[in-house]
Tab-separated table of N, CA, C and O and ligand atoms in Angstrom:
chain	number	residue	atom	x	y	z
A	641	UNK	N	59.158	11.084	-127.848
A	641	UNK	CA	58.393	12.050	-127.058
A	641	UNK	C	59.330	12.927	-126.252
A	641	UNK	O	60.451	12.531	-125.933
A	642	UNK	N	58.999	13.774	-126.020
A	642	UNK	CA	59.941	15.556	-125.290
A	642	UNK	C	59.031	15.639	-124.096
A	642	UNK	O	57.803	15.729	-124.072
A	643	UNK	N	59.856	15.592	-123.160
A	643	UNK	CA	58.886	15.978	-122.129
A	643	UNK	C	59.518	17.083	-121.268
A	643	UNK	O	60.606	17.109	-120.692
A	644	UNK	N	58.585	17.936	-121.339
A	644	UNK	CA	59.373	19.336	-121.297
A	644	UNK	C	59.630	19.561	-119.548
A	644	UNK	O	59.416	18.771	-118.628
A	645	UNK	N	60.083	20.736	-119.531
A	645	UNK	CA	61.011	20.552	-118.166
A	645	UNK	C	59.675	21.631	-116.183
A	645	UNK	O	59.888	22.028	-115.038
A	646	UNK	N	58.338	21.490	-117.333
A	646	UNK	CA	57.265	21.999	-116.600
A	646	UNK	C	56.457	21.041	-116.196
A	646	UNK	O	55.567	21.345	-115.402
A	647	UNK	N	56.595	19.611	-116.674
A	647	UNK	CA	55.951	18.715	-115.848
A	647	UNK	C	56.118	18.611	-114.600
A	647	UNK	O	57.196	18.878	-114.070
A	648	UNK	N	54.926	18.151	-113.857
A	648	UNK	CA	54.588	18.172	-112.548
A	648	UNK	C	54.613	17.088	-112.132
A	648	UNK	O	54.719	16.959	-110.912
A	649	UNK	N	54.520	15.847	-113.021
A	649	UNK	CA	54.677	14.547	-112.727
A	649	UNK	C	53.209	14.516	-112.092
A	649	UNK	O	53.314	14.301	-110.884
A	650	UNK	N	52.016	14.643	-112.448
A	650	UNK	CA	50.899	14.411	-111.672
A	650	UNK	C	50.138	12.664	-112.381
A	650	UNK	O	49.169	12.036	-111.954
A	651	UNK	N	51.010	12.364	-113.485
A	651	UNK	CA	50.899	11.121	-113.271
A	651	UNK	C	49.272	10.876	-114.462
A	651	UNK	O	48.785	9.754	-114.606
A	652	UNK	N	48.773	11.934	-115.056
A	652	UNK	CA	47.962	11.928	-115.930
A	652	UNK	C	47.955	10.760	-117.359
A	652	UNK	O	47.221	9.871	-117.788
A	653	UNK	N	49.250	11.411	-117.728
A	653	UNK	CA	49.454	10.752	-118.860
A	653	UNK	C	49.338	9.242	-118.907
A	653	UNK	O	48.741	8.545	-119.727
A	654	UNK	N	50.111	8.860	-117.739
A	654	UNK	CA	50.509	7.583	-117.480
A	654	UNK	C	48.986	6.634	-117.638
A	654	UNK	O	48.792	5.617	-118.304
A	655	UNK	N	47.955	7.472	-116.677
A	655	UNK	CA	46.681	7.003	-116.575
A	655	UNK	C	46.118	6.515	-117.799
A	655	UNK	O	45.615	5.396	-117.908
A	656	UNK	N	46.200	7.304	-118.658
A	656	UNK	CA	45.142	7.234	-119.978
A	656	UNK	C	45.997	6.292	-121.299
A	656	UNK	O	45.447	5.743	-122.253
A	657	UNK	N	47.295	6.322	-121.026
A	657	UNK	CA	48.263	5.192	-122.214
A	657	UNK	C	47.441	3.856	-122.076
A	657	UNK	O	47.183	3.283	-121.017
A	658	UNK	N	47.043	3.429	-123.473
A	658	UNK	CA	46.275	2.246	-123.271
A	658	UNK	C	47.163	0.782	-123.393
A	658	UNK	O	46.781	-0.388	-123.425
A	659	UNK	N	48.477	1.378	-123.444
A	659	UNK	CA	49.377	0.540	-123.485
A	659	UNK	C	50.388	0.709	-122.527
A	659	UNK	O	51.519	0.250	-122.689
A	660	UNK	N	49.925	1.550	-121.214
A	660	UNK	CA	50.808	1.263	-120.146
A	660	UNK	C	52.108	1.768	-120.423
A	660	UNK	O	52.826	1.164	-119.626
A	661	UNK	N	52.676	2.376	-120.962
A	661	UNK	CA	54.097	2.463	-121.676
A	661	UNK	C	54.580	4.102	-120.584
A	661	UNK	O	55.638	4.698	-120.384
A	662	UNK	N	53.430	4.253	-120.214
A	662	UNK	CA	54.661	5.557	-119.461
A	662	UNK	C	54.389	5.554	-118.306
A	662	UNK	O	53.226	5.517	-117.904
A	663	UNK	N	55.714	5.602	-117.326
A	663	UNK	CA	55.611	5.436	-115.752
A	663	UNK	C	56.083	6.576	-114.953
A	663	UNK	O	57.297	6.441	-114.801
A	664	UNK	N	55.638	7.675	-114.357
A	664	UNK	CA	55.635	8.259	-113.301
A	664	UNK	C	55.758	7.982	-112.244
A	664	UNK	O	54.932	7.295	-111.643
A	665	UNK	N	57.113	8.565	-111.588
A	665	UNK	CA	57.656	8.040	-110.419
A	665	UNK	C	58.721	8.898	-109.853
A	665	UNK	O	59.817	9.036	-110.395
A	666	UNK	N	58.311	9.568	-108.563
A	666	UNK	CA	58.872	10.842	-108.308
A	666	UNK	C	59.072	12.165	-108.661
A	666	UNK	O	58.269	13.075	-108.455
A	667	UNK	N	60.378	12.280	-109.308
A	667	UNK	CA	60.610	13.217	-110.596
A	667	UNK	C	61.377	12.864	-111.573
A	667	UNK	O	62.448	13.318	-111.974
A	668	UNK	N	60.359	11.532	-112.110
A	668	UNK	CA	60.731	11.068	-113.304
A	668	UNK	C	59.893	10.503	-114.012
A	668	UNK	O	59.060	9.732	-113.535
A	669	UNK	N	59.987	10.847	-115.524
A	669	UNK	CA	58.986	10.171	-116.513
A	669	UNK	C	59.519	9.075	-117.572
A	669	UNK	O	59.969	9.472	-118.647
A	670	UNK	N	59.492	8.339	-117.411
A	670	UNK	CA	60.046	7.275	-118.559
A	670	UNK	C	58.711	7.100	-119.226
A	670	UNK	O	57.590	7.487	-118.893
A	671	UNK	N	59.345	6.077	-120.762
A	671	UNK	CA	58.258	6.410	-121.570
A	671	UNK	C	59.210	4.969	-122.324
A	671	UNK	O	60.424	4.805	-122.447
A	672	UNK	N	58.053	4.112	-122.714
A	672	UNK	CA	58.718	2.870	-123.288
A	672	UNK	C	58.558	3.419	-124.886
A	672	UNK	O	57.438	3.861	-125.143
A	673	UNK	N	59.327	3.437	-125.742
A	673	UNK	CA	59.303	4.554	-126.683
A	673	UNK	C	58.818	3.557	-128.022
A	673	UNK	O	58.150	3.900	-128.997
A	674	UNK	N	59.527	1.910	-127.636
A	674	UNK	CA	59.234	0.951	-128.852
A	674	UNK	C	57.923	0.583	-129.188
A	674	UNK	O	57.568	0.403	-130.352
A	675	UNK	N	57.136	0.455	-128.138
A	675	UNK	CA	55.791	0.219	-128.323
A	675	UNK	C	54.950	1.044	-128.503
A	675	UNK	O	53.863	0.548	-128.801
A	676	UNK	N	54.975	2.211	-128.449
A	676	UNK	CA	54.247	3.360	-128.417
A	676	UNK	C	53.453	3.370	-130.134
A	676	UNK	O	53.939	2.890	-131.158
A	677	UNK	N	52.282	3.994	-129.998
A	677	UNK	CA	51.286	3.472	-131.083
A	677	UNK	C	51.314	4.995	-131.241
A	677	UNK	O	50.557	5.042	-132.211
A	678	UNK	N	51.547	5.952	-131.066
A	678	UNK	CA	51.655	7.386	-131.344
A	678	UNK	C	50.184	7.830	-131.592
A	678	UNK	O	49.957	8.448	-132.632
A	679	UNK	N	49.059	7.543	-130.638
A	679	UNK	CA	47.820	7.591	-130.694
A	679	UNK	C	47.844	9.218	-130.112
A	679	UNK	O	46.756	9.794	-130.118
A	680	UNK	N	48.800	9.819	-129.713
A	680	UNK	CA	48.897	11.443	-129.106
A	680	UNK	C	47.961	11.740	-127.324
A	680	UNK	O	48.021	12.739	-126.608
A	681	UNK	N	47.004	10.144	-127.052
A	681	UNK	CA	46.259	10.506	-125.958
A	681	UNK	C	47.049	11.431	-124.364
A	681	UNK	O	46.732	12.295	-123.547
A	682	UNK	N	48.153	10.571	-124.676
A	682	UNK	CA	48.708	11.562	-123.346
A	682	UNK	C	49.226	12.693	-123.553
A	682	UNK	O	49.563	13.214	-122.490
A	683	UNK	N	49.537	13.584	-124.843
A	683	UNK	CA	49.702	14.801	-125.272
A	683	UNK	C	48.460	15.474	-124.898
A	683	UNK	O	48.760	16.529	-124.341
A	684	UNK	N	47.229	15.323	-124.963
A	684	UNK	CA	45.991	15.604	-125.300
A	684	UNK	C	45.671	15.897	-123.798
A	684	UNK	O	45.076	16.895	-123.391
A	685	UNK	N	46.200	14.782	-122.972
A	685	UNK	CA	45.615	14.983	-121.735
A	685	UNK	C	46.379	15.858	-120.717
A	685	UNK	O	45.747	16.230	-119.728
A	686	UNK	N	47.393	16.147	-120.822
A	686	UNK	CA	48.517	16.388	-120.052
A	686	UNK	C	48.011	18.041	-119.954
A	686	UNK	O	48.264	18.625	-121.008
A	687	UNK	N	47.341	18.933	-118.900
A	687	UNK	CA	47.484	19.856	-118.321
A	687	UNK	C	47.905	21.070	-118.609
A	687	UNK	O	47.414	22.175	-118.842
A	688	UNK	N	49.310	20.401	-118.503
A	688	UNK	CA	49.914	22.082	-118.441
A	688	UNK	C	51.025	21.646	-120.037
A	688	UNK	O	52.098	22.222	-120.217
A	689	UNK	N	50.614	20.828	-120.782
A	689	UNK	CA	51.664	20.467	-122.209
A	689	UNK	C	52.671	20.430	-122.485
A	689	UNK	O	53.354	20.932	-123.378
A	690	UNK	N	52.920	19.398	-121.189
A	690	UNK	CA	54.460	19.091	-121.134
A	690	UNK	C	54.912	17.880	-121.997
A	690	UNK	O	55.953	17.228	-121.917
A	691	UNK	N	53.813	17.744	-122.879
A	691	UNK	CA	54.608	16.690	-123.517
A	691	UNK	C	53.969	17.039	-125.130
A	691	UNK	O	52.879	17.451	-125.527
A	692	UNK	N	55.551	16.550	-125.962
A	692	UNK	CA	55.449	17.202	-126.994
A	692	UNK	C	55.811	15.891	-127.773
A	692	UNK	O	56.491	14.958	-127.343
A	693	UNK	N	55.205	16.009	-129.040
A	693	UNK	CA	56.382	15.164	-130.287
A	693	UNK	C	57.234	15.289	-130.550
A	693	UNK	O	57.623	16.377	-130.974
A	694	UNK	N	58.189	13.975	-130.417
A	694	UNK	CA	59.386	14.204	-130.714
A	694	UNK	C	59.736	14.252	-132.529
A	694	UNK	O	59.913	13.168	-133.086
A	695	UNK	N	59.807	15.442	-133.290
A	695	UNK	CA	59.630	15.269	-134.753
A	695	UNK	C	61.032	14.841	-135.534
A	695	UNK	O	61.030	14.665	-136.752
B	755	LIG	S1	50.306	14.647	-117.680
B	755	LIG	FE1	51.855	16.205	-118.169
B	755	LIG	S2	52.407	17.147	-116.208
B	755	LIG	FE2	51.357	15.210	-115.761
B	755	LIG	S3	53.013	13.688	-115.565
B	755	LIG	FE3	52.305	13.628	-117.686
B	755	LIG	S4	53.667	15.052	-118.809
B	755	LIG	FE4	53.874	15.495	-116.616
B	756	LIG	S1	51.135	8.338	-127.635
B	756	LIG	FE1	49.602	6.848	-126.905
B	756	LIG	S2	50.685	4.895	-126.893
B	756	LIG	FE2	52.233	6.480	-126.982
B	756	LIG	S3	52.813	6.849	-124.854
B	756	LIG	FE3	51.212	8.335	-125.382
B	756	LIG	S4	49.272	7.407	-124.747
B	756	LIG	FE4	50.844	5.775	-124.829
């Protein structure tokens, strides 16, 4: 995952991962990348589309 450099960190994404895998915290986004089920929900939800596939 790319998380582009217009995130706001409002912490959306994090909400809706049904696997908990991404943590917002300050001005930073980590993203547990091994478990990730590539279901796209926090692409989908994210605002202003700061987050992209990493292809
Ligand atoms: S939903 Fe978008 S703007 Fe909000 S923290 Fe996630 S990537 Fe950043
Ligand atoms: S694609 Fe799905 S599983 Fe992967 S980080 Fe986003 S919400 Fe979580």
């Amino acid at each position: 995952m790319i998380v582009k450099e217009w995130c706001m960190y409002c912490g959306e994404c994090a909400g809706v991962c049904p696997r908990n895998l991404i943590e917002v915290r300050e001005l930073t986004l980590k993203f547990n990348e091994d478990q990730c089920k590539e279901c796209s929900l926090c692409i989908q939800v994210c605002p202003v589309k700061a987050l992209q596939e990493d292809k």
